[in-house]
PDB file of C-alpha atoms in Angstrom:
ATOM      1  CA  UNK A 132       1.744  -0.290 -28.683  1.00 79.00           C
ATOM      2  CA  UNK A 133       4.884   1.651 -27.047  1.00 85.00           C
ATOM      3  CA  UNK A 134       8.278  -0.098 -28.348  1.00 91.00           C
ATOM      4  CA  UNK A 135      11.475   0.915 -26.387  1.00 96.00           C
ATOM      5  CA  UNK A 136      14.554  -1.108 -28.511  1.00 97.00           C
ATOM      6  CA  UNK A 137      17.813  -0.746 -26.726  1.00 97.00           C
ATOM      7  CA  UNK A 138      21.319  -1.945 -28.314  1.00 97.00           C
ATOM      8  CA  UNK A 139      23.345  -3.667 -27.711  1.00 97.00           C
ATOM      9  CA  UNK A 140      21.949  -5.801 -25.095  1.00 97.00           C
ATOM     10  CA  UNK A 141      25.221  -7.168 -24.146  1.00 97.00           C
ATOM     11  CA  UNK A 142      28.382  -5.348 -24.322  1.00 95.00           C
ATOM     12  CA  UNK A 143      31.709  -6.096 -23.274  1.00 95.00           C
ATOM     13  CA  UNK A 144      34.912  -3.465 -23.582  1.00 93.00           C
ATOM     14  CA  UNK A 145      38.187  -2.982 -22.266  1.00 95.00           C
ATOM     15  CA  UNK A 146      38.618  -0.467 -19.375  1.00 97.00           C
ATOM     16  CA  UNK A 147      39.350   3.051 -20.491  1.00 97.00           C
ATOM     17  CA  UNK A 148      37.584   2.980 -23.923  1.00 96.00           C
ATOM     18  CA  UNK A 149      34.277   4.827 -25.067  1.00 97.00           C
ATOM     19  CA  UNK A 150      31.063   3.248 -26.103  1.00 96.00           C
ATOM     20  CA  UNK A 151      27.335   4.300 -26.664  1.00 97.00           C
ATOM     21  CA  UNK A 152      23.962   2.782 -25.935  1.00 98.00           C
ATOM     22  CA  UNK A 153      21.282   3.259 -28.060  1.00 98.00           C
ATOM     23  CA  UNK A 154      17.646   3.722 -27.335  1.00 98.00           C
ATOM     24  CA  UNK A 155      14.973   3.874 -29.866  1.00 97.00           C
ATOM     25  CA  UNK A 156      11.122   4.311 -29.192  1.00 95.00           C
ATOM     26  CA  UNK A 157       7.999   4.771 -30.912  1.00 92.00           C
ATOM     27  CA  UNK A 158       5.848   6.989 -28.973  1.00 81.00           C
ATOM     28  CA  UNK A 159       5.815  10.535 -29.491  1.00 79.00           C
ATOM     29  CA  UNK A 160       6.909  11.643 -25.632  1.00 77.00           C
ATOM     30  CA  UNK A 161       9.318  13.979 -24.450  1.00 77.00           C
ATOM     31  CA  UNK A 162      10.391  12.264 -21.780  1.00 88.00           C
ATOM     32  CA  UNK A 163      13.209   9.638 -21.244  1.00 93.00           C
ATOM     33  CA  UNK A 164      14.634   8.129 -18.404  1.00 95.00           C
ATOM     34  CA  UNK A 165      18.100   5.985 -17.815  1.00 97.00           C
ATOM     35  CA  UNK A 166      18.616   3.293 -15.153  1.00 97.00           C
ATOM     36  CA  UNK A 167      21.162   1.310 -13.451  1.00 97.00           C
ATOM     37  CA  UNK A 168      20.613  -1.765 -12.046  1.00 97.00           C
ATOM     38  CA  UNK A 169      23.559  -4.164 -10.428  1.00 96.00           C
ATOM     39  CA  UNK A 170      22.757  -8.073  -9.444  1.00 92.00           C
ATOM     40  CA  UNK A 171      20.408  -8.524  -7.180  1.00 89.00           C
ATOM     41  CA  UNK A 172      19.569  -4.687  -6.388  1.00 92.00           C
ATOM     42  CA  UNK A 173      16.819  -2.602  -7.427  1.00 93.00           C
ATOM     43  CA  UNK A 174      16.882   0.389 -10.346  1.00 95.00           C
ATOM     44  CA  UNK A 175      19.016   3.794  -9.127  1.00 94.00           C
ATOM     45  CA  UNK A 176      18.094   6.180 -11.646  1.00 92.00           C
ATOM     46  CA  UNK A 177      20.689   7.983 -13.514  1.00 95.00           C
ATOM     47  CA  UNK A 178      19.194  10.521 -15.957  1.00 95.00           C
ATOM     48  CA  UNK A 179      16.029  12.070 -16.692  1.00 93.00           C
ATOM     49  CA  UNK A 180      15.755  13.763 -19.691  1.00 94.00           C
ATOM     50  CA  UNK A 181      12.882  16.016 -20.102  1.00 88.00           C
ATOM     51  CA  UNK A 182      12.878  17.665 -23.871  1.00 84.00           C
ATOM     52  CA  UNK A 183      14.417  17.417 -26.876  1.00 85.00           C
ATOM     53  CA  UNK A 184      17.991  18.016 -27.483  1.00 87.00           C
ATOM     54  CA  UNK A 185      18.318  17.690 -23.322  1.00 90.00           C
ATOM     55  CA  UNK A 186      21.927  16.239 -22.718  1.00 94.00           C
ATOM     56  CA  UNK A 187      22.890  15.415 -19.030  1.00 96.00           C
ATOM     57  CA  UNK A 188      25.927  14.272 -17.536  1.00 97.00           C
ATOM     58  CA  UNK A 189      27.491  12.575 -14.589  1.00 96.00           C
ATOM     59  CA  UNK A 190      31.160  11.542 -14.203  1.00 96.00           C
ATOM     60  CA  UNK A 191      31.470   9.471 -17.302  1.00 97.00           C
ATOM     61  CA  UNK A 192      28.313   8.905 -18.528  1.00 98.00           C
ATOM     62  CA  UNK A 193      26.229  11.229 -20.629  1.00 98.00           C
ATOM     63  CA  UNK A 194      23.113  10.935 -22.245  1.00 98.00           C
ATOM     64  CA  UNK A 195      20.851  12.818 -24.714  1.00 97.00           C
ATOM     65  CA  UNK A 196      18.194  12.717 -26.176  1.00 95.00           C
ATOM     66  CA  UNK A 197      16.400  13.770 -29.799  1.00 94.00           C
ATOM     67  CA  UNK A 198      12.830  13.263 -29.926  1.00 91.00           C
ATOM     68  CA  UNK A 199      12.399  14.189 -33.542  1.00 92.00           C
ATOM     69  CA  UNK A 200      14.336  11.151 -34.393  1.00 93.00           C
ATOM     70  CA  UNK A 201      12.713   9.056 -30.932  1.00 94.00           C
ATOM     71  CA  UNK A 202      16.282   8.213 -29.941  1.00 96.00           C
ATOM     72  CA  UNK A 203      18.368   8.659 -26.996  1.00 97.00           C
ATOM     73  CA  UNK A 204      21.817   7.769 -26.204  1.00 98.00           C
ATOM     74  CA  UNK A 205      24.020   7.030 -23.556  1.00 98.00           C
ATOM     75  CA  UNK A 206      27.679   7.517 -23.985  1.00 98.00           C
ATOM     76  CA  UNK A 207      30.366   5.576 -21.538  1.00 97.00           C
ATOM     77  CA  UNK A 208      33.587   7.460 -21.571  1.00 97.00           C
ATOM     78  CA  UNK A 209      36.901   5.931 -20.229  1.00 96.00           C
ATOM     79  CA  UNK A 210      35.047   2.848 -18.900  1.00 96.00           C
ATOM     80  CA  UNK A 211      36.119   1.839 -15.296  1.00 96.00           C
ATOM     81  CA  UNK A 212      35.349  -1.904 -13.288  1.00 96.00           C
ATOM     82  CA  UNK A 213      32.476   0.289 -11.633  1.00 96.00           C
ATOM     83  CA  UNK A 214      30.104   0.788 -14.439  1.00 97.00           C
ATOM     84  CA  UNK A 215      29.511  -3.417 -14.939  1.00 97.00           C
ATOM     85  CA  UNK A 216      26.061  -3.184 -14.340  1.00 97.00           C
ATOM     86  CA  UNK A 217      22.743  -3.630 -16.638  1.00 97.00           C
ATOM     87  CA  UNK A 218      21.541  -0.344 -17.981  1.00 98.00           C
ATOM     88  CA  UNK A 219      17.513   0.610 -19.000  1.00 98.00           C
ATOM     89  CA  UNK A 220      15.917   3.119 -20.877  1.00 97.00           C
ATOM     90  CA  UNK A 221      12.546   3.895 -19.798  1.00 96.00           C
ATOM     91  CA  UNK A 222       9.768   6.242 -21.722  1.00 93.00           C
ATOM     92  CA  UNK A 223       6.839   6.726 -19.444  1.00 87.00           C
ATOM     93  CA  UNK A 224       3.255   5.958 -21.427  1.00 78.00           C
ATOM     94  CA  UNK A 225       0.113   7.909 -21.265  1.00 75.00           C
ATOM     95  CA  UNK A 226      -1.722   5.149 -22.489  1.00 74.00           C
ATOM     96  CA  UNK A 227      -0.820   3.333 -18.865  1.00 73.00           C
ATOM     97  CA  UNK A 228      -1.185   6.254 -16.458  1.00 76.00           C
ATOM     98  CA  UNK A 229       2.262   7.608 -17.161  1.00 83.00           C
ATOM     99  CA  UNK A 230       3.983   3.814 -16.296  1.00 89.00           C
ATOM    100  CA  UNK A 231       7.351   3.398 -17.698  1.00 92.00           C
ATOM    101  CA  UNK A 232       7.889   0.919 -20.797  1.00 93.00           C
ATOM    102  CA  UNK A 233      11.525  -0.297 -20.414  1.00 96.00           C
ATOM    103  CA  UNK A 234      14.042  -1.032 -23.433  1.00 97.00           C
ATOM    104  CA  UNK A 235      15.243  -5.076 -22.564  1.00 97.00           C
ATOM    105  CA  UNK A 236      18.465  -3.564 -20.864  1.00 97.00           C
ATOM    106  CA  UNK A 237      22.698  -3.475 -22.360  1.00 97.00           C
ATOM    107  CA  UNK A 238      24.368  -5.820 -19.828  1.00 97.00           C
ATOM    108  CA  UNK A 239      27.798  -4.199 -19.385  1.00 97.00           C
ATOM    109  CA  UNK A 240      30.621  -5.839 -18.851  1.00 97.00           C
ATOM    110  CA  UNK A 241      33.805  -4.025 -18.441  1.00 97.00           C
ATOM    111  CA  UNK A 242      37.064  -5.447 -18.177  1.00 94.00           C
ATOM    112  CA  UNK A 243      40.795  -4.784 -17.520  1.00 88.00           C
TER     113      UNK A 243
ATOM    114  CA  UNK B 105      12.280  12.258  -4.232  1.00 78.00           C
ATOM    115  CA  UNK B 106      10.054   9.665  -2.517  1.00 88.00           C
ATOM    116  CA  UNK B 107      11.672   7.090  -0.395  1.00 92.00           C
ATOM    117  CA  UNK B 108       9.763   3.510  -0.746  1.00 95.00           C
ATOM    118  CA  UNK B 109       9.886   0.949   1.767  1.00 97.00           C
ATOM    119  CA  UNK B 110       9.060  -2.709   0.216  1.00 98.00           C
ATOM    120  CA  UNK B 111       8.784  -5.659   1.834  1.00 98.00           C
ATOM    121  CA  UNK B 112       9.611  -8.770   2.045  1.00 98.00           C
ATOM    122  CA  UNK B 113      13.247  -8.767   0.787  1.00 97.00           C
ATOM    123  CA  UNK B 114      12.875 -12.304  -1.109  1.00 97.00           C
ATOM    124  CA  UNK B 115      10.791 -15.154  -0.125  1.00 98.00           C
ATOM    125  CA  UNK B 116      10.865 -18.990  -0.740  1.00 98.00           C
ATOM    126  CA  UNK B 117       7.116 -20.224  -1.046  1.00 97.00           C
ATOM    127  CA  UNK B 118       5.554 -23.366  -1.904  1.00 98.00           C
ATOM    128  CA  UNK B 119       3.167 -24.082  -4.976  1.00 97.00           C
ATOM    129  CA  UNK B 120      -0.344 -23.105  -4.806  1.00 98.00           C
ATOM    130  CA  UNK B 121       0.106 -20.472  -1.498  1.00 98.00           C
ATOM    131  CA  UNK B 122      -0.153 -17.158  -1.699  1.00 98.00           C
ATOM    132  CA  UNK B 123       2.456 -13.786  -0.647  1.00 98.00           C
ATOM    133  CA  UNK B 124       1.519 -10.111  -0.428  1.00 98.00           C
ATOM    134  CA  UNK B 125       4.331  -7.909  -0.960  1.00 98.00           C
ATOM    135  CA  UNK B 126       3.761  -4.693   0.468  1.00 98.00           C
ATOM    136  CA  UNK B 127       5.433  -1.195  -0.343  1.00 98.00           C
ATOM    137  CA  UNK B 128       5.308   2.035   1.940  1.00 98.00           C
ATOM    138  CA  UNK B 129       5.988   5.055   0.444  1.00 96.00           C
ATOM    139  CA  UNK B 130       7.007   8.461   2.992  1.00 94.00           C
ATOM    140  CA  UNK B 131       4.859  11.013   1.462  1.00 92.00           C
ATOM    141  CA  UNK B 132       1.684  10.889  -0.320  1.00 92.00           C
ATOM    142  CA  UNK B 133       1.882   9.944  -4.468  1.00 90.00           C
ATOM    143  CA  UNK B 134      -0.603  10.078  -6.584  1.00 86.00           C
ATOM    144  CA  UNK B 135       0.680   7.205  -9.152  1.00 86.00           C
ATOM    145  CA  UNK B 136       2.158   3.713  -8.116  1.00 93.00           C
ATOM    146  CA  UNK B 137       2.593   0.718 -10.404  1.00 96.00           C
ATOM    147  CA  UNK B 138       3.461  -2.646  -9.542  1.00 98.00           C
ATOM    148  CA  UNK B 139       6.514  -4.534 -12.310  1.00 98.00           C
ATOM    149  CA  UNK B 140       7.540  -7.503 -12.523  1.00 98.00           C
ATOM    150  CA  UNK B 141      11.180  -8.613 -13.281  1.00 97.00           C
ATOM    151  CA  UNK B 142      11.679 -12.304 -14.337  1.00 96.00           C
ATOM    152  CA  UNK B 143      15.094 -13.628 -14.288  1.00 93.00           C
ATOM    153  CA  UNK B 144      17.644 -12.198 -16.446  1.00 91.00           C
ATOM    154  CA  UNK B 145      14.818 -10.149 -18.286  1.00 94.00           C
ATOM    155  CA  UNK B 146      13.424  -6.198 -18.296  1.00 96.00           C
ATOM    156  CA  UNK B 147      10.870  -5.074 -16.607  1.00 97.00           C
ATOM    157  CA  UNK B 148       7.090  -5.463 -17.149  1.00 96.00           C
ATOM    158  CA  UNK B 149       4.215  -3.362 -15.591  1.00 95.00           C
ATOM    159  CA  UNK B 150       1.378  -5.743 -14.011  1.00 97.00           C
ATOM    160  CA  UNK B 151      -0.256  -2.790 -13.039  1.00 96.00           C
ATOM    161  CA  UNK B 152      -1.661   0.580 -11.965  1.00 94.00           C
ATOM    162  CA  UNK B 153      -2.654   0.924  -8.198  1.00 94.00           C
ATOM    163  CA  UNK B 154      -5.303   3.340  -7.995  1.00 86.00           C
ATOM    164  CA  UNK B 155      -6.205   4.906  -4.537  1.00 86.00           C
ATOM    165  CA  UNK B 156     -10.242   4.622  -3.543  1.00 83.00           C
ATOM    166  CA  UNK B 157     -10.612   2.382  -6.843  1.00 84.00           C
ATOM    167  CA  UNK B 158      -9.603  -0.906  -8.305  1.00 89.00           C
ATOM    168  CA  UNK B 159      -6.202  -1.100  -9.922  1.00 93.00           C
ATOM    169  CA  UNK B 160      -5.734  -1.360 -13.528  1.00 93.00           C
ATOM    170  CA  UNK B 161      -4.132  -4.244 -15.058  1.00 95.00           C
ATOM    171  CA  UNK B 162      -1.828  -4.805 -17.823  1.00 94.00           C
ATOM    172  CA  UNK B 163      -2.596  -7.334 -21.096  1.00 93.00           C
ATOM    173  CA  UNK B 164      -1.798 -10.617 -19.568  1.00 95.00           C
ATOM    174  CA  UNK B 165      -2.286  -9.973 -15.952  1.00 97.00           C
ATOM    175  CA  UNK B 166      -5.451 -10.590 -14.313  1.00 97.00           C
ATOM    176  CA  UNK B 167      -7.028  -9.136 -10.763  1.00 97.00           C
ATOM    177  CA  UNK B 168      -7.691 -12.668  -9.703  1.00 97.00           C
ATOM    178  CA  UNK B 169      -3.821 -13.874  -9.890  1.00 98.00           C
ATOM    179  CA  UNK B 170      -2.494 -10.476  -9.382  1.00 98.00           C
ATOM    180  CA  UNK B 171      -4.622  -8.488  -6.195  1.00 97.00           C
ATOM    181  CA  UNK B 172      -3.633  -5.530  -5.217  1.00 97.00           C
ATOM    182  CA  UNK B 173      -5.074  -3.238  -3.030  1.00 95.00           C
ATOM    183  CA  UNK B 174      -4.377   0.833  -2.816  1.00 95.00           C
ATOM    184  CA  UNK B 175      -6.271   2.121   0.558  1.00 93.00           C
ATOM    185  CA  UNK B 176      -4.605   5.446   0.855  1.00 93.00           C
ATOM    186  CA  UNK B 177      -1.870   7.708  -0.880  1.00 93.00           C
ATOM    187  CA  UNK B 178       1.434   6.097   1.005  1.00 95.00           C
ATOM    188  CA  UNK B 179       0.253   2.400   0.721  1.00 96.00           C
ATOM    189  CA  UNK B 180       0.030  -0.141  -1.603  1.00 97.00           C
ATOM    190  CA  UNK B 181      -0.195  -3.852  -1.736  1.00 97.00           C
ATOM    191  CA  UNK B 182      -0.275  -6.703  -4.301  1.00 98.00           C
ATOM    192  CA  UNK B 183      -0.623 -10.519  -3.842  1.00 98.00           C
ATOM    193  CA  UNK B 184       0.766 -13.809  -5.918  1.00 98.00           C
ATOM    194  CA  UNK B 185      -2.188 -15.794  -5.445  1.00 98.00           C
ATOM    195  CA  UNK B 186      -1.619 -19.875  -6.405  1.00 98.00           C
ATOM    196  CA  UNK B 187       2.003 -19.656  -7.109  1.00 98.00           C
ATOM    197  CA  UNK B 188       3.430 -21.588  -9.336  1.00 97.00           C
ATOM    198  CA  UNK B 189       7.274 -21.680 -10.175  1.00 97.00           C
ATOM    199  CA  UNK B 190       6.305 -19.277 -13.487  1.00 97.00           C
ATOM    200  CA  UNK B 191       5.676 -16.849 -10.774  1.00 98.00           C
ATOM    201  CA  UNK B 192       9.247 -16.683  -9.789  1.00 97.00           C
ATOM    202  CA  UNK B 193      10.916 -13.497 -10.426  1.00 97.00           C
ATOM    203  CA  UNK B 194      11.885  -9.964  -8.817  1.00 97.00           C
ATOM    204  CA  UNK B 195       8.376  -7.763  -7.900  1.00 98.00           C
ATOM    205  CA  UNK B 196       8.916  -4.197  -7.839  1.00 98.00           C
ATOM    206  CA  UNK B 197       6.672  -1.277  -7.091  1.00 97.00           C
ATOM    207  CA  UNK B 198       7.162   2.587  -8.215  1.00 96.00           C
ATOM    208  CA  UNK B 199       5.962   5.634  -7.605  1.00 94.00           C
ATOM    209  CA  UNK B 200       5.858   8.561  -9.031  1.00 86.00           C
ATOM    210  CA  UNK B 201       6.766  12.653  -7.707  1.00 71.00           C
ATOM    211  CA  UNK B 202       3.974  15.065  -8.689  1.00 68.00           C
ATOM    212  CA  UNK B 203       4.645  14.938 -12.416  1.00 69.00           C
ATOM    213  CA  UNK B 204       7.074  12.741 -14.404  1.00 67.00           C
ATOM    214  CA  UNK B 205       9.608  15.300 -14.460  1.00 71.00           C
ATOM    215  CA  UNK B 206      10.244  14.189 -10.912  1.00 73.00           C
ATOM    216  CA  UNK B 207      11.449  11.275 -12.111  1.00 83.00           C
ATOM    217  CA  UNK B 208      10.053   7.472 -10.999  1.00 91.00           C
ATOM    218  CA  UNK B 209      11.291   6.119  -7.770  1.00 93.00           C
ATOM    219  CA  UNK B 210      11.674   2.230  -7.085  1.00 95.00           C
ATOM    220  CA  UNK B 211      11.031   0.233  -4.232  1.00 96.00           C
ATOM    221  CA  UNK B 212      14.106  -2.416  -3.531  1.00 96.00           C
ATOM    222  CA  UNK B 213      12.278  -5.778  -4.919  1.00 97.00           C
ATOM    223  CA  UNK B 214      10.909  -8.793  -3.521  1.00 97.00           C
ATOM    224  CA  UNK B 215      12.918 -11.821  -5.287  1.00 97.00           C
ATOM    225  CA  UNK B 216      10.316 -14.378  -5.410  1.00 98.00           C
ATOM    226  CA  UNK B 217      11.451 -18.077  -5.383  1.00 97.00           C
ATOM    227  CA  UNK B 218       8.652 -20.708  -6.136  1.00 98.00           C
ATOM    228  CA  UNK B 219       9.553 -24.376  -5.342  1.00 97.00           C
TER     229      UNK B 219
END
């Protein structure tokens, strides 16, 4: 069975400091994908990371991931307000006609 | 990337009935899957929606509870049946571009509210 462990599941930090998410998983793909999702709304995709050692970046989040090691990461840097929002990782499974297994989602809060 | 059109919004339904929530995608995908999103938690695939054949269904979701119905490659379509407040949560399809690499698109939800 296809495991996608994200931490931390909640977060909270100050505005204008750096944190990273963690995603683990247990299948052997190459393929990784990040999502946003805000109260009420749907998932806006943020990254898709499509080999190992692929790093990707927009404004002031970046993520990469190793798939020797079946991790990704997303770094926050200078958190604003803007990024409160509850972020997924996603590995698509072959075993389900390429459907994504999501992590449990990091609930970030960020604060002034 | 595909742009999905789902529908309805959110719904308030009684015990026992029955809503379809449909989802219209503009170009023809191959793969669409139907998740489910219960309050506060991740997101769980009910199932595959398979064009010309009958979906396929995830461990703990069954065709009887959970129809859906996939009559062509822009189209899909999957029904509550006998509600119950359990059933109450966010229903979203996906789809798919013409490999992974595309990336998975999602449809905006249907919040489902059983009283």
């Amino acid at each position: 069975e296809l495991k996608v462990e994200q931490n931390p599941l909640f977060l909270s930090m100050q505005e204008g400091k750096n944190y990273t998410i963690y995603c683990n998983y247990s299948t052997t793909s190459d393929r990784l994908y990040w999502y946003r999702q805000d109260p009420g709304k749907s998932l806006e995709s943020l990254f898709v990371l499509l080999s190992n050692g692929a790093v990707k970046q927009e404004g002031r989040l970046m993520a990469s991931l190793d798939t020797k090691a079946r991790l990704s990461t997303l770094h926050i840097t200078a958190a604003v307000h803007d990024l409160s929002a509850t972020y997924f990782c996603a590995v698509d499974n072959s075993n389900s006609g390429y459907a994504l297994n999501f992590g449990k989602g990091t609930s970030l809060l960020v604060t002034p | 990337s595909a742009v999905i059109s789902q529908k309805p919004s959110r719904d308030i339904c009684q015990r026992g009935t029955s809503l379809t929530i449909q989802c219209q995608v503009d170009s023809q995908v191959t793969m669409m899957f139907w998740y489910r999103q219960q309050p506060g938690q991740s997101l769980t695939l009910i199932a595959t929606a398979n064009q010309g054949s009958e979906a396929t269904y995830e461990s703990g979701f069954v065709i009887d509870k959970f129809p859906i119905s996939r009559p062509n490659l822009t189209f899909s379509t999957l029904t509550v049946s006998n509600m119950s407040p359990e059933d109450s949560s966010i229903y979203l399809c996906s789809v798919v571009g013409a490999t992974p690499v595309y990336g998975y698109t999602f449809g905006s939800g249907t919040r489902l509210t059983v009283v």
